[in-house]
Amino acid sequence: QVQLVQSGAEVKKPGASVRVSCKASGYTFTNYPMHWVRQAPGQRLEWMGWINAGIGSTKHSQKFQGRVTITRDTSASTAYMELSSLTSEDTGVYYCARYSSTWYLDYWGQGTLVTVSS
Amino acid sequence: QSALTQPASVSGSPGQSITISCTGTSSDVGSYNLVSWYQQYPGKAPKLMIYEGSKRPSGVSNRFSGSKSGNTASLTISGLQTEDEADYYCCSYAGSSTLVFGGGTKLTVL
């Protein structure tokens, strides 16, 4: 069965960077793009970007342009999302989600809580 | 990209039907039949409920249905059950390989 398992919670200081991992299993990793979505406490889902797991190309939301880097390691079936120049407004839960054929997200990771605090 | 507009909350009694609207623009909802809906319980990851506007993934109850008219998509839940109480988010393809989510709607089953 398809599973996306994310790395554990992180606590970071303002100005630092954080990298969240998402290990996929149960399907051919390179056949499905991976998206990243975040959710600030009590707030809505917010789309961040995605990576074509096969060729490694990426697309980001303009909101995160210049601060987010999405990569993947095909040998480990793992996608990564790195967010830099963190502020308190980046506190929230970050989800990876597998993209399916017509712009929907069919499987989600369990989420990774990132707390930015001095 | 601005978030799609959803009502902050809706409520209904068990057995009733409710509809959650999701209003976008001609650049997203209005241009593509690529709206998906997600159910999210507190502290849990979202779950896909509807895709391509009106299709249900395997395992999702047929009490959930989706539709679209112009720039507005809708999710209807019929025969409300207490287990349907959750947050619901719409999401649309917005062109240029991007997605946009709605603001979310809290469903209360009275």
mmCIF file of C-alpha atoms in Angstrom:
data_model
loop_
_atom_site.group_PDB
_atom_site.id
_atom_site.type_symbol
_atom_site.label_atom_id
_atom_site.label_comp_id
_atom_site.label_asym_id
_atom_site.label_seq_id
_atom_site.Cartn_x
_atom_site.Cartn_y
_atom_site.Cartn_z
ATOM 1 C CA GLN A 1 0.000 0.000 0.000
ATOM 2 C CA VAL A 2 1.108 3.530 -0.675
ATOM 3 C CA GLN A 3 2.753 5.190 2.304
ATOM 4 C CA LEU A 4 4.429 8.544 2.752
ATOM 5 C CA VAL A 5 6.399 8.796 5.980
ATOM 6 C CA GLN A 6 7.758 12.182 6.960
ATOM 7 C CA SER A 7 10.582 13.148 9.265
ATOM 8 C CA GLY A 8 10.004 14.254 12.837
ATOM 9 C CA ALA A 9 9.163 17.586 14.380
ATOM 10 C CA GLU A 10 11.692 20.395 14.217
ATOM 11 C CA VAL A 11 12.339 23.482 16.299
ATOM 12 C CA LYS A 12 14.303 26.224 14.578
ATOM 13 C CA LYS A 13 15.432 29.732 15.359
ATOM 14 C CA PRO A 14 14.446 32.669 13.163
ATOM 15 C CA GLY A 15 16.743 32.985 10.176
ATOM 16 C CA ALA A 16 17.593 29.305 10.111
ATOM 17 C CA SER A 17 16.623 26.713 7.519
ATOM 18 C CA VAL A 18 14.695 23.478 7.896
ATOM 19 C CA ARG A 19 14.643 20.362 5.745
ATOM 20 C CA VAL A 20 11.724 17.955 5.874
ATOM 21 C CA SER A 21 11.907 14.516 4.292
ATOM 22 C CA CYS A 22 9.161 12.335 2.876
ATOM 23 C CA LYS A 23 9.920 8.670 2.246
ATOM 24 C CA ALA A 24 7.629 6.935 -0.201
ATOM 25 C CA SER A 25 6.817 3.249 -0.411
ATOM 26 C CA GLY A 26 4.289 1.010 -2.088
ATOM 27 C CA TYR A 27 4.652 2.488 -5.574
ATOM 28 C CA THR A 28 7.253 3.479 -8.139
ATOM 29 C CA PHE A 29 8.575 6.739 -6.719
ATOM 30 C CA THR A 30 9.734 8.215 -10.014
ATOM 31 C CA ASN A 31 6.321 7.808 -11.663
ATOM 32 C CA TYR A 32 4.505 10.321 -9.475
ATOM 33 C CA PRO A 33 5.308 13.950 -8.700
ATOM 34 C CA MET A 34 5.380 14.986 -5.047
ATOM 35 C CA HIS A 35 3.756 18.137 -3.741
ATOM 36 C CA TRP A 36 4.309 20.042 -0.520
ATOM 37 C CA VAL A 37 1.542 21.770 1.412
ATOM 38 C CA ARG A 38 1.760 23.644 4.667
ATOM 39 C CA GLN A 39 -0.760 24.542 7.328
ATOM 40 C CA ALA A 40 -0.123 27.244 9.908
ATOM 41 C CA PRO A 41 -1.790 26.684 13.280
ATOM 42 C CA GLY A 42 -5.543 26.970 12.879
ATOM 43 C CA GLN A 43 -5.150 28.116 9.296
ATOM 44 C CA ARG A 44 -5.896 26.842 5.810
ATOM 45 C CA LEU A 45 -3.895 24.503 3.622
ATOM 46 C CA GLU A 46 -1.366 26.380 1.504
ATOM 47 C CA TRP A 47 0.249 24.930 -1.589
ATOM 48 C CA MET A 48 4.040 25.335 -1.667
ATOM 49 C CA GLY A 49 5.305 23.537 -4.736
ATOM 50 C CA TRP A 50 6.125 20.216 -6.331
ATOM 51 C CA ILE A 51 8.832 18.108 -7.867
ATOM 52 C CA ASN A 52 8.729 15.766 -10.809
ATOM 53 C CA ALA A 53 10.277 12.810 -9.049
ATOM 54 C CA GLY A 54 11.417 11.322 -12.339
ATOM 55 C CA ILE A 55 13.388 14.178 -13.868
ATOM 56 C CA GLY A 56 13.761 16.418 -10.823
ATOM 57 C CA SER A 57 12.157 19.544 -12.245
ATOM 58 C CA THR A 58 10.321 21.740 -9.766
ATOM 59 C CA LYS A 59 7.665 24.425 -9.556
ATOM 60 C CA HIS A 60 7.025 26.662 -6.568
ATOM 61 C CA SER A 61 4.338 28.977 -5.383
ATOM 62 C CA GLN A 62 5.355 32.576 -5.928
ATOM 63 C CA LYS A 63 4.899 33.137 -2.215
ATOM 64 C CA PHE A 64 7.859 30.866 -1.450
ATOM 65 C CA GLN A 65 9.991 31.707 -4.468
ATOM 66 C CA GLY A 66 13.606 32.042 -3.462
ATOM 67 C CA ARG A 67 13.116 30.414 -0.047
ATOM 68 C CA VAL A 68 11.976 26.905 -0.849
ATOM 69 C CA THR A 69 14.013 24.127 -2.413
ATOM 70 C CA ILE A 70 12.419 20.825 -3.296
ATOM 71 C CA THR A 71 14.674 17.906 -4.160
ATOM 72 C CA ARG A 72 14.530 14.138 -4.301
ATOM 73 C CA ASP A 73 16.754 11.108 -3.923
ATOM 74 C CA THR A 74 15.441 8.438 -6.240
ATOM 75 C CA SER A 75 17.664 5.750 -4.733
ATOM 76 C CA ALA A 76 15.974 6.346 -1.390
ATOM 77 C CA SER A 77 12.484 7.051 -2.772
ATOM 78 C CA THR A 78 12.534 10.217 -0.714
ATOM 79 C CA ALA A 79 11.522 13.788 -1.419
ATOM 80 C CA TYR A 80 12.827 16.758 0.526
ATOM 81 C CA MET A 81 11.560 20.261 1.153
ATOM 82 C CA GLU A 82 13.954 22.857 2.490
ATOM 83 C CA LEU A 83 12.725 26.264 3.615
ATOM 84 C CA SER A 84 15.207 28.994 4.417
ATOM 85 C CA SER A 85 15.175 32.359 6.217
ATOM 86 C CA LEU A 86 12.571 31.096 8.641
ATOM 87 C CA THR A 87 10.328 33.459 10.577
ATOM 88 C CA SER A 88 7.645 32.799 13.161
ATOM 89 C CA GLU A 89 5.121 32.870 10.332
ATOM 90 C CA ASP A 90 6.638 29.674 8.977
ATOM 91 C CA THR A 91 5.521 27.771 12.053
ATOM 92 C CA GLY A 92 3.119 25.061 11.033
ATOM 93 C CA VAL A 93 2.650 21.525 9.794
ATOM 94 C CA TYR A 94 4.252 20.636 6.494
ATOM 95 C CA TYR A 95 2.777 17.832 4.419
ATOM 96 C CA CYS A 96 4.043 15.960 1.425
ATOM 97 C CA ALA A 97 1.373 14.587 -0.895
ATOM 98 C CA ARG A 98 1.532 12.387 -3.945
ATOM 99 C CA TYR A 99 0.187 13.909 -7.136
ATOM 100 C CA SER A 100 -2.099 11.888 -9.328
ATOM 101 C CA SER A 101 -2.850 12.361 -12.960
ATOM 102 C CA THR A 102 -5.250 15.288 -13.027
ATOM 103 C CA TRP A 103 -4.042 17.721 -10.419
ATOM 104 C CA TYR A 104 -5.241 16.071 -7.266
ATOM 105 C CA LEU A 105 -3.333 14.746 -4.293
ATOM 106 C CA ASP A 106 -4.264 11.169 -3.524
ATOM 107 C CA TYR A 107 -1.951 10.191 -0.664
ATOM 108 C CA TRP A 108 -0.594 12.392 2.093
ATOM 109 C CA GLY A 109 2.185 12.081 4.612
ATOM 110 C CA GLN A 110 1.418 12.354 8.299
ATOM 111 C CA GLY A 111 2.756 15.891 8.490
ATOM 112 C CA THR A 112 5.824 17.422 10.125
ATOM 113 C CA LEU A 113 5.486 20.174 12.699
ATOM 114 C CA VAL A 114 8.022 22.941 12.289
ATOM 115 C CA THR A 115 8.200 25.465 15.090
ATOM 116 C CA VAL A 116 10.149 28.675 14.600
ATOM 117 C CA SER A 117 10.934 30.355 17.874
ATOM 118 C CA SER A 118 13.755 32.312 19.390
ATOM 119 C CA GLN B 1 -2.637 33.570 -6.311
ATOM 120 C CA SER B 2 -5.458 34.322 -3.912
ATOM 121 C CA ALA B 3 -7.081 31.543 -1.948
ATOM 122 C CA LEU B 4 -10.378 30.199 -3.204
ATOM 123 C CA THR B 5 -13.340 31.461 -1.179
ATOM 124 C CA GLN B 6 -15.228 29.048 1.046
ATOM 125 C CA PRO B 7 -17.707 29.740 3.840
ATOM 126 C CA ALA B 8 -15.958 29.593 7.195
ATOM 127 C CA SER B 9 -18.539 27.253 8.615
ATOM 128 C CA VAL B 10 -21.641 25.275 7.762
ATOM 129 C CA SER B 11 -23.833 23.110 9.926
ATOM 130 C CA GLY B 12 -26.539 20.537 9.595
ATOM 131 C CA SER B 13 -28.410 17.880 11.490
ATOM 132 C CA PRO B 14 -27.907 14.153 11.039
ATOM 133 C CA GLY B 15 -29.677 12.939 7.933
ATOM 134 C CA GLN B 16 -29.790 16.354 6.298
ATOM 135 C CA SER B 17 -27.835 17.524 3.265
ATOM 136 C CA ILE B 18 -25.389 20.404 3.179
ATOM 137 C CA THR B 19 -23.471 22.111 0.411
ATOM 138 C CA ILE B 20 -20.108 23.822 0.686
ATOM 139 C CA SER B 21 -19.255 26.341 -2.016
ATOM 140 C CA CYS B 22 -15.822 27.156 -3.358
ATOM 141 C CA THR B 23 -15.550 30.302 -5.448
ATOM 142 C CA GLY B 24 -12.551 31.044 -7.587
ATOM 143 C CA THR B 25 -11.933 32.990 -10.750
ATOM 144 C CA SER B 26 -11.803 32.447 -14.481
ATOM 145 C CA SER B 27 -8.089 31.670 -14.022
ATOM 146 C CA ASP B 28 -8.648 28.628 -11.839
ATOM 147 C CA VAL B 29 -12.019 27.054 -11.027
ATOM 148 C CA GLY B 30 -13.706 28.606 -14.041
ATOM 149 C CA SER B 31 -11.115 27.478 -16.547
ATOM 150 C CA TYR B 32 -10.558 23.878 -15.535
ATOM 151 C CA ASN B 33 -12.661 20.986 -14.343
ATOM 152 C CA LEU B 34 -9.858 20.112 -11.947
ATOM 153 C CA VAL B 35 -11.273 20.838 -8.520
ATOM 154 C CA SER B 36 -10.589 18.412 -5.703
ATOM 155 C CA TRP B 37 -11.994 18.309 -2.196
ATOM 156 C CA TYR B 38 -10.288 17.160 0.997
ATOM 157 C CA GLN B 39 -11.606 16.225 4.404
ATOM 158 C CA GLN B 40 -9.424 16.939 7.418
ATOM 159 C CA TYR B 41 -9.970 15.920 11.016
ATOM 160 C CA PRO B 42 -8.160 17.900 13.742
ATOM 161 C CA GLY B 43 -4.523 16.917 13.955
ATOM 162 C CA LYS B 44 -4.756 14.618 10.948
ATOM 163 C CA ALA B 45 -3.635 14.764 7.348
ATOM 164 C CA PRO B 46 -6.167 15.703 4.679
ATOM 165 C CA LYS B 47 -7.996 12.940 2.825
ATOM 166 C CA LEU B 48 -9.070 13.113 -0.809
ATOM 167 C CA MET B 49 -12.865 13.015 -1.152
ATOM 168 C CA ILE B 50 -13.567 14.297 -4.679
ATOM 169 C CA TYR B 51 -11.368 14.824 -7.723
ATOM 170 C CA GLU B 52 -11.922 16.222 -11.209
ATOM 171 C CA GLY B 53 -14.866 18.113 -9.805
ATOM 172 C CA SER B 54 -17.213 15.201 -9.287
ATOM 173 C CA LYS B 55 -15.367 11.883 -9.148
ATOM 174 C CA ARG B 56 -15.067 9.859 -5.963
ATOM 175 C CA PRO B 57 -11.996 7.808 -5.125
ATOM 176 C CA SER B 58 -12.541 4.197 -4.238
ATOM 177 C CA GLY B 59 -13.741 3.885 -0.670
ATOM 178 C CA VAL B 60 -15.349 7.310 -0.381
ATOM 179 C CA SER B 61 -19.045 7.198 0.421
ATOM 180 C CA ASN B 62 -21.476 8.071 -2.355
ATOM 181 C CA ARG B 63 -23.022 10.534 0.088
ATOM 182 C CA PHE B 64 -20.280 12.890 -1.099
ATOM 183 C CA SER B 65 -20.753 14.540 -4.467
ATOM 184 C CA GLY B 66 -19.195 17.432 -6.341
ATOM 185 C CA SER B 67 -20.281 19.830 -9.027
ATOM 186 C CA LYS B 68 -19.285 23.072 -10.695
ATOM 187 C CA SER B 69 -20.987 26.049 -12.241
ATOM 188 C CA GLY B 70 -18.951 28.863 -13.671
ATOM 189 C CA ASN B 71 -16.309 29.964 -11.191
ATOM 190 C CA THR B 72 -17.906 28.108 -8.268
ATOM 191 C CA ALA B 73 -17.450 24.479 -7.310
ATOM 192 C CA SER B 74 -19.585 22.777 -4.701
ATOM 193 C CA LEU B 75 -19.348 19.806 -2.390
ATOM 194 C CA THR B 76 -22.608 18.252 -1.243
ATOM 195 C CA ILE B 77 -22.854 15.804 1.601
ATOM 196 C CA SER B 78 -26.172 14.024 1.863
ATOM 197 C CA GLY B 79 -27.479 11.987 4.771
ATOM 198 C CA LEU B 80 -25.177 13.796 7.196
ATOM 199 C CA GLN B 81 -23.520 11.643 9.808
ATOM 200 C CA THR B 82 -21.705 12.696 12.951
ATOM 201 C CA GLU B 83 -18.478 11.307 11.493
ATOM 202 C CA ASP B 84 -18.691 13.901 8.700
ATOM 203 C CA GLU B 85 -17.881 16.656 11.180
ATOM 204 C CA ALA B 86 -14.508 17.916 9.969
ATOM 205 C CA ASP B 87 -12.838 20.674 7.977
ATOM 206 C CA TYR B 88 -13.245 20.603 4.210
ATOM 207 C CA TYR B 89 -10.934 22.210 1.676
ATOM 208 C CA CYS B 90 -11.354 22.719 -2.020
ATOM 209 C CA CYS B 91 -8.368 22.878 -4.319
ATOM 210 C CA SER B 92 -8.122 23.860 -7.963
ATOM 211 C CA TYR B 93 -5.569 23.719 -10.699
ATOM 212 C CA ALA B 94 -4.628 27.336 -11.361
ATOM 213 C CA GLY B 95 -2.612 27.075 -14.543
ATOM 214 C CA SER B 96 1.151 27.090 -15.040
ATOM 215 C CA SER B 97 1.486 23.848 -13.075
ATOM 216 C CA THR B 98 0.241 25.381 -9.837
ATOM 217 C CA LEU B 99 -2.493 24.615 -7.330
ATOM 218 C CA VAL B 100 -4.539 26.857 -5.076
ATOM 219 C CA PHE B 101 -6.500 25.832 -1.981
ATOM 220 C CA GLY B 102 -9.609 27.313 -0.482
ATOM 221 C CA GLY B 103 -9.810 28.868 2.938
ATOM 222 C CA GLY B 104 -11.470 25.810 4.425
ATOM 223 C CA THR B 105 -14.937 25.187 5.859
ATOM 224 C CA LYS B 106 -15.693 23.769 9.274
ATOM 225 C CA LEU B 107 -18.654 21.415 9.130
ATOM 226 C CA THR B 108 -20.580 20.962 12.344
ATOM 227 C CA VAL B 109 -23.116 18.172 12.629
ATOM 228 C CA LEU B 110 -25.605 19.306 15.249
#
